[in-house]
Short mmCIF file of C-alpha atoms in Angstrom, two decimals:
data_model
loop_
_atom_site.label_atom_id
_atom_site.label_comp_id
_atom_site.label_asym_id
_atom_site.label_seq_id
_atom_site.Cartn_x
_atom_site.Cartn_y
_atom_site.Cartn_z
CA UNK U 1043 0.00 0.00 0.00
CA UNK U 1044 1.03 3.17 -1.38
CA UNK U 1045 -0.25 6.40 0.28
CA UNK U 1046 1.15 10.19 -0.41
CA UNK U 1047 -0.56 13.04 1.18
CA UNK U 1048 -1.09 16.81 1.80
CA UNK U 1049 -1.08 16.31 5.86
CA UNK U 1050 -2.18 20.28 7.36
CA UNK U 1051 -4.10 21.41 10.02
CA UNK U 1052 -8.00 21.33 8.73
CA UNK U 1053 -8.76 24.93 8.26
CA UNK U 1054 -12.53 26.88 8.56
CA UNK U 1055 -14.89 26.10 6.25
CA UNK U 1056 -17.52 28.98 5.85
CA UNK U 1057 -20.72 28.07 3.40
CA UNK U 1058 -23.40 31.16 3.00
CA UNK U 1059 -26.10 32.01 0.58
CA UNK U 1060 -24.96 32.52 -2.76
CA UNK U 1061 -27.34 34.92 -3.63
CA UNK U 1062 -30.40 34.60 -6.29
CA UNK U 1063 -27.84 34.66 -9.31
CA UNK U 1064 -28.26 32.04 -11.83
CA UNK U 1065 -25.05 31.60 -13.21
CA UNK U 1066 -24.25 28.41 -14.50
CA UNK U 1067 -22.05 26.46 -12.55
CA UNK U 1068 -19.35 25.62 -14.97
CA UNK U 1069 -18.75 29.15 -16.42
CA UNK U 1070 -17.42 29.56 -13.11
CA UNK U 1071 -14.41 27.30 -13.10
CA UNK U 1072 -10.74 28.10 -13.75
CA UNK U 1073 -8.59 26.49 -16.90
CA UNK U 1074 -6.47 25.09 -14.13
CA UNK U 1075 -7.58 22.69 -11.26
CA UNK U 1076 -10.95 22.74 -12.17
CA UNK U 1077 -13.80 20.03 -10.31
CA UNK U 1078 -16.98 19.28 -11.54
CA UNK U 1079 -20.32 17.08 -10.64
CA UNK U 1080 -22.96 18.88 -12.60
CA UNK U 1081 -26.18 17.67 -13.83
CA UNK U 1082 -29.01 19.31 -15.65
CA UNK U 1083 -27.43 22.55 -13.73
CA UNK U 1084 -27.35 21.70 -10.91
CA UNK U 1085 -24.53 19.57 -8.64
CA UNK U 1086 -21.15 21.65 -7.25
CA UNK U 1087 -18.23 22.42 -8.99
CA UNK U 1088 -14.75 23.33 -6.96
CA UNK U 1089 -11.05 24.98 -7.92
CA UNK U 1090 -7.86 25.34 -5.80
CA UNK U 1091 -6.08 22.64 -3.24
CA UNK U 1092 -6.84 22.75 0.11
CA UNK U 1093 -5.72 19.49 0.55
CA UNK U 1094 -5.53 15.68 -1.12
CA UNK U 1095 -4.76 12.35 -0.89
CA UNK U 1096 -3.21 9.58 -3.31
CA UNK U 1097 -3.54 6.33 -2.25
CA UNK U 1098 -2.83 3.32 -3.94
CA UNK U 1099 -3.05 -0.49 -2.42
CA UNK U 1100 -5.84 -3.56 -1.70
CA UNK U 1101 -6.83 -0.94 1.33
CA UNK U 1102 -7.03 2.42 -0.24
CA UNK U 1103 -10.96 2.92 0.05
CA UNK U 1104 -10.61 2.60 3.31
CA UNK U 1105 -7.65 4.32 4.17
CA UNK U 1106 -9.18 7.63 2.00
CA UNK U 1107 -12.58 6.89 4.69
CA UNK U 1108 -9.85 7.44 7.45
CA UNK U 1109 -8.22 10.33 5.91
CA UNK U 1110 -11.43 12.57 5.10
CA UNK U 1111 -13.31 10.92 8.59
CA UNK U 1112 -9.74 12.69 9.97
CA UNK U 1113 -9.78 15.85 8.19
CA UNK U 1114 -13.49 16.61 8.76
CA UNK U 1115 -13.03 15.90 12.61
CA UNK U 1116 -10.30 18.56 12.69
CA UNK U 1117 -12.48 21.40 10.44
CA UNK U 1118 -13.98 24.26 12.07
CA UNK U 1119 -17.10 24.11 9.67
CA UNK U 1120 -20.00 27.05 9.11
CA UNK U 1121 -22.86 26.05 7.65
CA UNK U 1122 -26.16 26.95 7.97
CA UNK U 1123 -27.61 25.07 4.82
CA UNK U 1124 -26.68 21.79 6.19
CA UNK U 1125 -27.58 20.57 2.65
CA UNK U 1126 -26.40 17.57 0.65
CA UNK U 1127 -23.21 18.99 -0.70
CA UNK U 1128 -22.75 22.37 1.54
CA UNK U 1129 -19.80 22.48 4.29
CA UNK U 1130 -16.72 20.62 3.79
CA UNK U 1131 -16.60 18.71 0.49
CA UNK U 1132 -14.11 15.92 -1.25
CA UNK U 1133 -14.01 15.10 -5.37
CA UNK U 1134 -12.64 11.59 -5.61
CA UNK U 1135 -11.38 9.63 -8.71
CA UNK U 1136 -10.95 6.43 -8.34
CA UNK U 1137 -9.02 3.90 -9.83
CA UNK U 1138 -10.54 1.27 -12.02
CA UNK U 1139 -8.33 -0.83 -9.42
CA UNK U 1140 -8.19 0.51 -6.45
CA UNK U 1141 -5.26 -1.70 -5.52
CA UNK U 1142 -3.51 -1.67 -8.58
CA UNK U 1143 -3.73 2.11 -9.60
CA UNK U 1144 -4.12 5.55 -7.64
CA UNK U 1145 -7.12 7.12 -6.78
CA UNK U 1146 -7.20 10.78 -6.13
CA UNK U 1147 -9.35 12.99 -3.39
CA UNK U 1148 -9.42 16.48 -3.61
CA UNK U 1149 -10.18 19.03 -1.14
CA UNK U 1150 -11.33 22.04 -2.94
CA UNK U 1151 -10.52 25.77 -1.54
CA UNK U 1152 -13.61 27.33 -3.06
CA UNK U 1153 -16.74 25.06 -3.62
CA UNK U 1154 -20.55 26.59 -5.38
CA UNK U 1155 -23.07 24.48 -5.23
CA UNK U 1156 -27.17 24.31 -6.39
CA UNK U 1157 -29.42 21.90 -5.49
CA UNK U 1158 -33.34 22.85 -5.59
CA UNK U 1159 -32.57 26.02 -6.86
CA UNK U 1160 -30.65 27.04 -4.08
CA UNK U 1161 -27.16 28.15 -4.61
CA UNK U 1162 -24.52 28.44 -2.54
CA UNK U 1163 -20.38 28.76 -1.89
CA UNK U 1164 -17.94 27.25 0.58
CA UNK U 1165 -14.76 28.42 1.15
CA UNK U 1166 -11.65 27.23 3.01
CA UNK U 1167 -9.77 29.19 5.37
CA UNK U 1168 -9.55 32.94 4.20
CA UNK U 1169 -10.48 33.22 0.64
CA UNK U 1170 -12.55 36.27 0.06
CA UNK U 1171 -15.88 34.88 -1.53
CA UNK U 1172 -16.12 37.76 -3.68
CA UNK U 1173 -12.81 37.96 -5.00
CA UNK U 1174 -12.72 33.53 -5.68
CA UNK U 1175 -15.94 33.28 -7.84
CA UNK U 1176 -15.43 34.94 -11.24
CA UNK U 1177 -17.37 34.08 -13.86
CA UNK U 1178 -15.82 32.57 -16.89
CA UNK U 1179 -16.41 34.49 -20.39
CA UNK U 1180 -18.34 32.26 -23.16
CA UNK U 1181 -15.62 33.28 -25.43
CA UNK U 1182 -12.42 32.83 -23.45
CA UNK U 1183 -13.96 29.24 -22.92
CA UNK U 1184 -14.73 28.93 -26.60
CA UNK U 1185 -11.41 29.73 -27.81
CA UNK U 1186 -10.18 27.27 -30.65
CA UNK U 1187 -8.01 24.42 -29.82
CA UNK U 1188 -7.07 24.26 -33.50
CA UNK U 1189 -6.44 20.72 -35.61
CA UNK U 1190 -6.68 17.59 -33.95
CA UNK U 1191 -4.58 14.49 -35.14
CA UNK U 1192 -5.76 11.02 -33.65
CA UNK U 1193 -3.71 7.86 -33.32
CA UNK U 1194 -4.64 4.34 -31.88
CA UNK U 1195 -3.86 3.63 -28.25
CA UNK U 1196 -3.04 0.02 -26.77
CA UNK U 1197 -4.96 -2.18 -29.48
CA UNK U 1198 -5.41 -0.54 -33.53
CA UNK U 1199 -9.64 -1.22 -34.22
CA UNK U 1200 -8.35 -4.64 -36.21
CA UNK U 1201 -6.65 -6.14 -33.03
CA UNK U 1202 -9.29 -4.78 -30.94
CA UNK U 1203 -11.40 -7.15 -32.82
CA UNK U 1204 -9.34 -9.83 -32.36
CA UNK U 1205 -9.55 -9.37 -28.38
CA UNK U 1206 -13.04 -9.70 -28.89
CA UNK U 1207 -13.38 -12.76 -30.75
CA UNK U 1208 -11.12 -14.73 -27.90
CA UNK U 1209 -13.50 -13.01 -25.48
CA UNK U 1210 -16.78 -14.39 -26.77
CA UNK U 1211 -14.95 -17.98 -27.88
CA UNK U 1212 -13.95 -18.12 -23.89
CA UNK U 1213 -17.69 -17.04 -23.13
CA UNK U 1214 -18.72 -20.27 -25.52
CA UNK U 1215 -15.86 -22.49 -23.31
CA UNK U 1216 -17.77 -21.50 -20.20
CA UNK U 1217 -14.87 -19.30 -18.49
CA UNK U 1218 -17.31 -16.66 -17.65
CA UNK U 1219 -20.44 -14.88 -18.44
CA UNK U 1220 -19.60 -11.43 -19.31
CA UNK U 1221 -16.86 -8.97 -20.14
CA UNK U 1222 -16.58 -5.10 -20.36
CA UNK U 1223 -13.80 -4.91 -22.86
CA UNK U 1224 -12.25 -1.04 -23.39
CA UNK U 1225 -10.33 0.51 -26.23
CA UNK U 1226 -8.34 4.00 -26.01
CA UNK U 1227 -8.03 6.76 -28.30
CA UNK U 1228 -4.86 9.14 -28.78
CA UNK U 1229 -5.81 12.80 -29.57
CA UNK U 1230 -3.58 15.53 -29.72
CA UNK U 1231 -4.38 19.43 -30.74
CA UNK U 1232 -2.54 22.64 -31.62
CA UNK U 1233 -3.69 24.26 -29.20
CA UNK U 1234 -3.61 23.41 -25.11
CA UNK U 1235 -6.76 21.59 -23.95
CA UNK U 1236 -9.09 23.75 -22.13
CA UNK U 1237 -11.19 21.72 -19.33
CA UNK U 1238 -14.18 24.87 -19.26
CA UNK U 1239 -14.48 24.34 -23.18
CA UNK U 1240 -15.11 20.57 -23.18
CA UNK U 1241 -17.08 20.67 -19.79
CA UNK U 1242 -19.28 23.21 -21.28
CA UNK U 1243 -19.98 21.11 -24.80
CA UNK U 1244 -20.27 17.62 -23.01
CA UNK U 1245 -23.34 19.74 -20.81
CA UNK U 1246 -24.73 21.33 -23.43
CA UNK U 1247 -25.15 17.88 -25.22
CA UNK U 1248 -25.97 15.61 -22.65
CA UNK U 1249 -27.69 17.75 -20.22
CA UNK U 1250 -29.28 14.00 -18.62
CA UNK U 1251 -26.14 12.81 -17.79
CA UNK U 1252 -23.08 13.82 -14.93
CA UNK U 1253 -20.47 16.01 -16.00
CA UNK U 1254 -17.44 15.33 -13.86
CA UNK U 1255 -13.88 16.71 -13.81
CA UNK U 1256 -11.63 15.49 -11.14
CA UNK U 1257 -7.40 15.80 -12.07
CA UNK U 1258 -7.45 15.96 -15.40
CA UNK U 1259 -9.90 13.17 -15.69
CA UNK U 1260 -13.44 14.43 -17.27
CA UNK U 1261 -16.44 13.68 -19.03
CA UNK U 1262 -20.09 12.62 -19.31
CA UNK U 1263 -21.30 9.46 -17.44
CA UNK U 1264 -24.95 8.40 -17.54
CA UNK U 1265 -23.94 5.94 -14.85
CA UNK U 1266 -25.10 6.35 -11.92
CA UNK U 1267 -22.70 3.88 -9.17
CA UNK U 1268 -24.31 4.74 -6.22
CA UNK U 1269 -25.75 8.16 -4.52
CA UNK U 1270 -26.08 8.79 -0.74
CA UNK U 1271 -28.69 11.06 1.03
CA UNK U 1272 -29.63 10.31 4.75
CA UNK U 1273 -29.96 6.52 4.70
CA UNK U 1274 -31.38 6.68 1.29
CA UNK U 1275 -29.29 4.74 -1.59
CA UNK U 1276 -29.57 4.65 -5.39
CA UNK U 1277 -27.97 3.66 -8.47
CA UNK U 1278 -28.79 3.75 -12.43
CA UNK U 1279 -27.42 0.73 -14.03
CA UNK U 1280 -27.25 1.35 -17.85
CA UNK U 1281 -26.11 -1.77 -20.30
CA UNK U 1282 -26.67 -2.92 -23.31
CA UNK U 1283 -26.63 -0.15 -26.20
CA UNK U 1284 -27.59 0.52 -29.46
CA UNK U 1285 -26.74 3.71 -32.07
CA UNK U 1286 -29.20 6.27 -32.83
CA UNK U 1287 -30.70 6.46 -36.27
CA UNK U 1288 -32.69 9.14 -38.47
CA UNK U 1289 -36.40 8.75 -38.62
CA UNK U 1290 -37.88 5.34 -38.80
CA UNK U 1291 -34.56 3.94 -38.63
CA UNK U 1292 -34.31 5.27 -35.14
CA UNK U 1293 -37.65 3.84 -34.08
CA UNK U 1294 -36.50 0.67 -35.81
CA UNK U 1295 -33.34 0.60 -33.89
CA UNK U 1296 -35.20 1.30 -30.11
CA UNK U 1297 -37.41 -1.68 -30.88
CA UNK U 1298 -34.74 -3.91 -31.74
CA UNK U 1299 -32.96 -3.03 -28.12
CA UNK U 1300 -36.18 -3.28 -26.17
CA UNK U 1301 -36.05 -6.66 -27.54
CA UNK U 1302 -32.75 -8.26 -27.71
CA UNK U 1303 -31.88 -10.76 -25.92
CA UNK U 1304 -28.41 -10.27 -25.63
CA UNK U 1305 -28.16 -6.94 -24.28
CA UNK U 1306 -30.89 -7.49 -21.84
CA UNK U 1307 -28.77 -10.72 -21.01
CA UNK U 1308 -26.04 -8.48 -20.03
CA UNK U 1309 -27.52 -5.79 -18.58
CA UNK U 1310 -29.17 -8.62 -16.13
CA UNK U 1311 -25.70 -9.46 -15.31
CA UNK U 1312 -24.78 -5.25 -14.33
CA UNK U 1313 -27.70 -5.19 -12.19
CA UNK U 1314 -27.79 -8.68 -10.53
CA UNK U 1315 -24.37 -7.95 -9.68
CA UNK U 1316 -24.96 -4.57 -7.99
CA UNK U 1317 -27.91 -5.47 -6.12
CA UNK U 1318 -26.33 -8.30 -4.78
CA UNK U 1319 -22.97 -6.57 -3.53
CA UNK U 1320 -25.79 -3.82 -1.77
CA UNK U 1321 -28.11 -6.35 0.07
CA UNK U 1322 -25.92 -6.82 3.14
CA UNK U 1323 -26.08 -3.12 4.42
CA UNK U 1324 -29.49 -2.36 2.82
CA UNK U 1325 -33.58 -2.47 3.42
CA UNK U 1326 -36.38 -2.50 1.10
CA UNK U 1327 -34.03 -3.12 -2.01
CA UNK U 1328 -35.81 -1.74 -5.12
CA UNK U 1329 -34.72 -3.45 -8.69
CA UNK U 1330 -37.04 -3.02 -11.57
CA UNK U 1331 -38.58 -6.36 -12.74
CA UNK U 1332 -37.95 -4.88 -16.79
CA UNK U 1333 -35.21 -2.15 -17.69
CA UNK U 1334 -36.16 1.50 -19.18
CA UNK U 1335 -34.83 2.68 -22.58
CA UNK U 1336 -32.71 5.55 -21.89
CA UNK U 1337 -31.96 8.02 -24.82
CA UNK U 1338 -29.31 9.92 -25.57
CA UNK U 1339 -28.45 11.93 -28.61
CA UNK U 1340 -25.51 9.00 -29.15
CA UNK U 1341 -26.84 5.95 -27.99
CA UNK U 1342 -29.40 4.38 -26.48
CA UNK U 1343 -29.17 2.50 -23.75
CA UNK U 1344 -31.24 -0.18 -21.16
CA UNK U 1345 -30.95 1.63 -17.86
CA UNK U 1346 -32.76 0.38 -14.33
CA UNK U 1347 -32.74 2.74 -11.57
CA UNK U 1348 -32.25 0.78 -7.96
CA UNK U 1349 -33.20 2.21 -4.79
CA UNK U 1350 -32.46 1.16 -1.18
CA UNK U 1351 -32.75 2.35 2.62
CA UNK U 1352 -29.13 1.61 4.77
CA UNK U 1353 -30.30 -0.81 7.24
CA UNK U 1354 -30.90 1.24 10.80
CA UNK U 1355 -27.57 0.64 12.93
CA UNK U 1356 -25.29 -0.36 10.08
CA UNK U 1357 -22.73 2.47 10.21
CA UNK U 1358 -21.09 2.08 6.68
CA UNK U 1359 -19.66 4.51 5.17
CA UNK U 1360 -20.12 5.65 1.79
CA UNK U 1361 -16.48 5.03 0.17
CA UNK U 1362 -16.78 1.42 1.41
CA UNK U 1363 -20.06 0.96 -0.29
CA UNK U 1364 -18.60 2.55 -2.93
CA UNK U 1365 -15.77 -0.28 -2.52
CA UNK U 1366 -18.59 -2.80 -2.05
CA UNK U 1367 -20.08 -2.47 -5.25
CA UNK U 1368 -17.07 -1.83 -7.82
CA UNK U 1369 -16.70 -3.14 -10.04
CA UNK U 1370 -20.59 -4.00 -11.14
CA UNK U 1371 -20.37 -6.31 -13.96
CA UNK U 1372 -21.68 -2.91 -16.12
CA UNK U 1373 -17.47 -2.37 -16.23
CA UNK U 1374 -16.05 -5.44 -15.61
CA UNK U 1375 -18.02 -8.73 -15.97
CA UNK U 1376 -19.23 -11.24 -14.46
CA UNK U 1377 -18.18 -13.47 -12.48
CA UNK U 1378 -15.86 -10.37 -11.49
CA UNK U 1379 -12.75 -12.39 -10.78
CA UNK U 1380 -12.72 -14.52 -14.09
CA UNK U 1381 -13.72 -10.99 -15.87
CA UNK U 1382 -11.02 -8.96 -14.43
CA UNK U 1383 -8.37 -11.48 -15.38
CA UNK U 1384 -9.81 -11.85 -19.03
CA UNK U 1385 -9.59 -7.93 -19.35
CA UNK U 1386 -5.94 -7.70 -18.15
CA UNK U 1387 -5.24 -10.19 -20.40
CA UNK U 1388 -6.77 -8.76 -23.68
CA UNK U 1389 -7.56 -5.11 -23.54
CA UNK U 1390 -3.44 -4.71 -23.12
CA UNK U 1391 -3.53 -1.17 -21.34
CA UNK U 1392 -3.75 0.69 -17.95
CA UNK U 1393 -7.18 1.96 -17.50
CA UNK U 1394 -6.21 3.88 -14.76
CA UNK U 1395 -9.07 5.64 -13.29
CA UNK U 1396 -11.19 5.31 -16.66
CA UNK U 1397 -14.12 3.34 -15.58
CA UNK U 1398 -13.50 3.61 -11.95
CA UNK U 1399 -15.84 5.30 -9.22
CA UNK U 1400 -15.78 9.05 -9.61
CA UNK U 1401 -17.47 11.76 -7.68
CA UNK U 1402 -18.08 13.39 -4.13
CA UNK U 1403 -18.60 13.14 -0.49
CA UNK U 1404 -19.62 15.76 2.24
CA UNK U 1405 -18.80 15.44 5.97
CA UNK U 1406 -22.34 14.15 6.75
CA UNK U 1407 -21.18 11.23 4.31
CA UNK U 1408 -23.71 11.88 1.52
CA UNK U 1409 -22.37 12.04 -1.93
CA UNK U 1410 -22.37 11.29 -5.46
CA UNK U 1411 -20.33 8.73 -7.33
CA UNK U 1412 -20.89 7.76 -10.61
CA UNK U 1413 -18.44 5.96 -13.60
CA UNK U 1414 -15.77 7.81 -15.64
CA UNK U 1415 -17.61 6.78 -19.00
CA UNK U 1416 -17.66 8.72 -21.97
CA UNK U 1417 -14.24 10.71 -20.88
CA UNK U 1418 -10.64 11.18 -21.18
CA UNK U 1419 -7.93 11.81 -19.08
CA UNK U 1420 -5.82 15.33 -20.16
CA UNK U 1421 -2.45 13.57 -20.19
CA UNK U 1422 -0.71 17.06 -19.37
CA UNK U 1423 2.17 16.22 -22.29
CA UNK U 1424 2.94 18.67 -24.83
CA UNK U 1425 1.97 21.43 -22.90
CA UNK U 1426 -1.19 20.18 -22.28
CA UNK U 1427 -2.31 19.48 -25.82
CA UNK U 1428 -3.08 15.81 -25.26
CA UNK U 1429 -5.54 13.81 -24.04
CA UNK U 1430 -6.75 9.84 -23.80
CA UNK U 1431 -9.85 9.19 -24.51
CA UNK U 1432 -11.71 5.74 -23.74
CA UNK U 1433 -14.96 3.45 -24.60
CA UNK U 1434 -15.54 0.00 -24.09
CA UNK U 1435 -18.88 -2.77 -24.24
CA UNK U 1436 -20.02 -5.44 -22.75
CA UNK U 1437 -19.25 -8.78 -23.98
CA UNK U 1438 -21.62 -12.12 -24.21
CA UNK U 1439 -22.72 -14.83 -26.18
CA UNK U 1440 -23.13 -13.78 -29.54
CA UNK U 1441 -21.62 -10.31 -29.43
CA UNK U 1442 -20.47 -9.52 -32.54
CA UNK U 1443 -16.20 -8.37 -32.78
CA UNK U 1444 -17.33 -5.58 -35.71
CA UNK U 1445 -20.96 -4.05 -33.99
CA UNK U 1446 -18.65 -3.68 -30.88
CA UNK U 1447 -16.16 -1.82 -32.42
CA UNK U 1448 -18.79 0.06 -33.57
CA UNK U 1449 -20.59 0.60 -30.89
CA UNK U 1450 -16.72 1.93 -29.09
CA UNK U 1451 -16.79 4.33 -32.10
CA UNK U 1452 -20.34 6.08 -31.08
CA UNK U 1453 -19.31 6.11 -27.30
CA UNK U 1454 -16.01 7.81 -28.48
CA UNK U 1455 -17.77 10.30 -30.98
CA UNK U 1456 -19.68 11.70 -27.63
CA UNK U 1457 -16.30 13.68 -26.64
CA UNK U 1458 -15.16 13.81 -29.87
CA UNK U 1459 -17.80 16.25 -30.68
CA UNK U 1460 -16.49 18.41 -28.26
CA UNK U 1461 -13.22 18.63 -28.66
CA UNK U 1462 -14.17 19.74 -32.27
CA UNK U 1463 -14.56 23.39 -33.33
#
């Protein structure tokens, strides 16, 4: 176990009334440092370092539960909201593999927030309220990022393929169920990459989904891992997909997911394998019998929302539910062990903290985490002008090596869109 952090003294946390401006939350980050949790407007967004942690090992979850239980012990906090969100506030990315790779927590120095139409702003220690939210311009975070030039990351599409086919043909063997096999994307621009333009684009577009940005790792999830308010739990599982078409085509292609059996084979597997990891620490477990069609202006995907009560007396925190649940089988596969072995075998690359728990946590332990999906990590080479982006699909009986790669491709178009001018 690996663990490297910023150890100070905790240091006041003030949270007042933002006033009845409607600003939207992400024109008020920074190009540097920014944090982000936003969703149809509303969620918290964060800039500067008041502290973090990087922990890496088969304990990390729970060490980072120590750390922030630590840090929030030791805070002087002010806050008369005592909201979901207000006072003292962490952004956490997690690694894929918590025990393999890093996962990063994030103390913010100035945090806004909106929930119900209420806004409000948190600062830590002396920062002048007035003077640390500034309102980004729409054209400074418009500004051009020039040509873009792609390259393949671990696997080219035709070798991609190939990891596919030896996935299913070990399916057919009876090694496992299910895997969630991923392929990366190399992009690299003019121009440096600037986090307000591509949070502001991915929003715009996919205002029903979570735009996140913690250290350099952002994008749009529709997945829901698990959310915490009170004793109150729930998740949105989404798997099995299908593209998007133009006119009856698109009704044509909704129909055909509502009734295919393999994708509501594996999305029985994502949810069946989330409910069952929350049962021990929950009451009244809620799984829809059938999955919903979400849509998206992508994809389409079968999504069921699951809801649960923490059993009374069960003291669990929310990282180690977090913990408890990843990886659902909507990332991995299932069963998870057999999965996780097939994917470090064939996807050949480091996901790092691309499809890992990602999100935040307050010092009442509520929070939001959801999955680093549709996203890239900004690399920080070449001055900045680089990023990885990432996709990946389930994997059954009967998938097909060439509709996955195509399916990869639409996920990938989602932030390809908007790192385009």
């Amino acid at each position: 176990m690996t663990i490297a952090a910023e150890t100070t003294d905790a240091a006041a946390v003030t949270t007042t009334p933002f006033g009845p401006r409607r600003t939207p939350l992400l024109t008020l980050l920074p190009a540097e440092g920014a944090l982000a949790w936003v969703r149809r407007g509303e969620g918290l967004v964060g800039w500067g370092e008041a502290d973090r942690l990087e922990v890496t090992g088969p304990d990390a979850l729970q060490e980072a539960a120590a750390w922030w239980a630590d840090r929030c012990a030791r805070t002087r906090a002010e806050d008369p909201l005592g909201v979901p969100g207000s006072g003292p506030v962490v952004f956490a990315s997690i690694a894929f593999d918590p025990a393999a790779g890093t996962s990063v927590f994030v103390v913010p120095e100035v945090v806004v927030g909106r929930r119900d139409g209420q806004t409000w702003v948190t600062v830590t220690g002396e920062a002048d309220e007035d003077r640390a939210v500034v309102e980004t311009s729409p054209q400074e975070a418009a500004t051009s990022i020039g040509r873009l030039a792609y390259a393949d990351g671990a696997l080219d599409p035709v070798a991609w393929c190939g990891a596919v086919a030896t996935a299913v043909a070990r399916i057919d063997a009876g090694e496992l169920d299910k895997v969630v096999l991923a392929r990366d994307l190399l992009v690299s621009a003019d121009r440096p990459l600037d986090p307000r333009r591509l949070l502001l684009r991915l929003a715009e577009r996919f205002p029903d989904t979570w735009t996140f940005a913690v250290e350099g790792m952002l994008g749009a999830t529709p997945e829901l891992l698990l959310r915490r308010t009170g004793r109150r739990l729930d998740a949105r599982v989404l798997a099995g997909t299908a593209p998007r078409g133009a006119g009856a085509d698109d009704d044509r292609l909704a129909a055909g997911l509502e009734e295919s059996v393999k994708d509501h084979a594996e999305h029985a597997y994502a949810v069946t394998s989330l409910a069952d990891a929350l049962r021990p620490f929950v009451d009244d477990l809620h799984v829809p019998e059938r999955p919903d069609v979400l849509t998206l202006p992508n994809v389409r995907h079968l999504a069921s929302d699951v809801h649960g009560r923490q059993r009374d007396g069960d003291r669990t925190g929310l990282l180690k539910l977090v913990g408890a649940v990843h990886p659902t089988a909507a990332v991995c596969g299932s069963p998870t062990p057999q999965a996780a072995r097939v994917i470090a075998e064939l996807e050949g690359m480091d996901r790092g903290r691309y499809a890992g728990p990602v999100g935040w946590l307050d010092s009442r332990g509520d929070g939001e985490f959801g999955l680093a999906l549709r996203c890239a990590q900004l690399t920080g080479a070449d001055d900045g002008r680089q990023a990885r982006l990432f996709a990946g699909c389930g994997i059954v009986a009967g998938s097909d090596p060439l509709a996955e790669l195509a399916e990869t491709q639409a996920k990938l178009a989602a932030f390809q869109a908007a790192l385009e001018d």
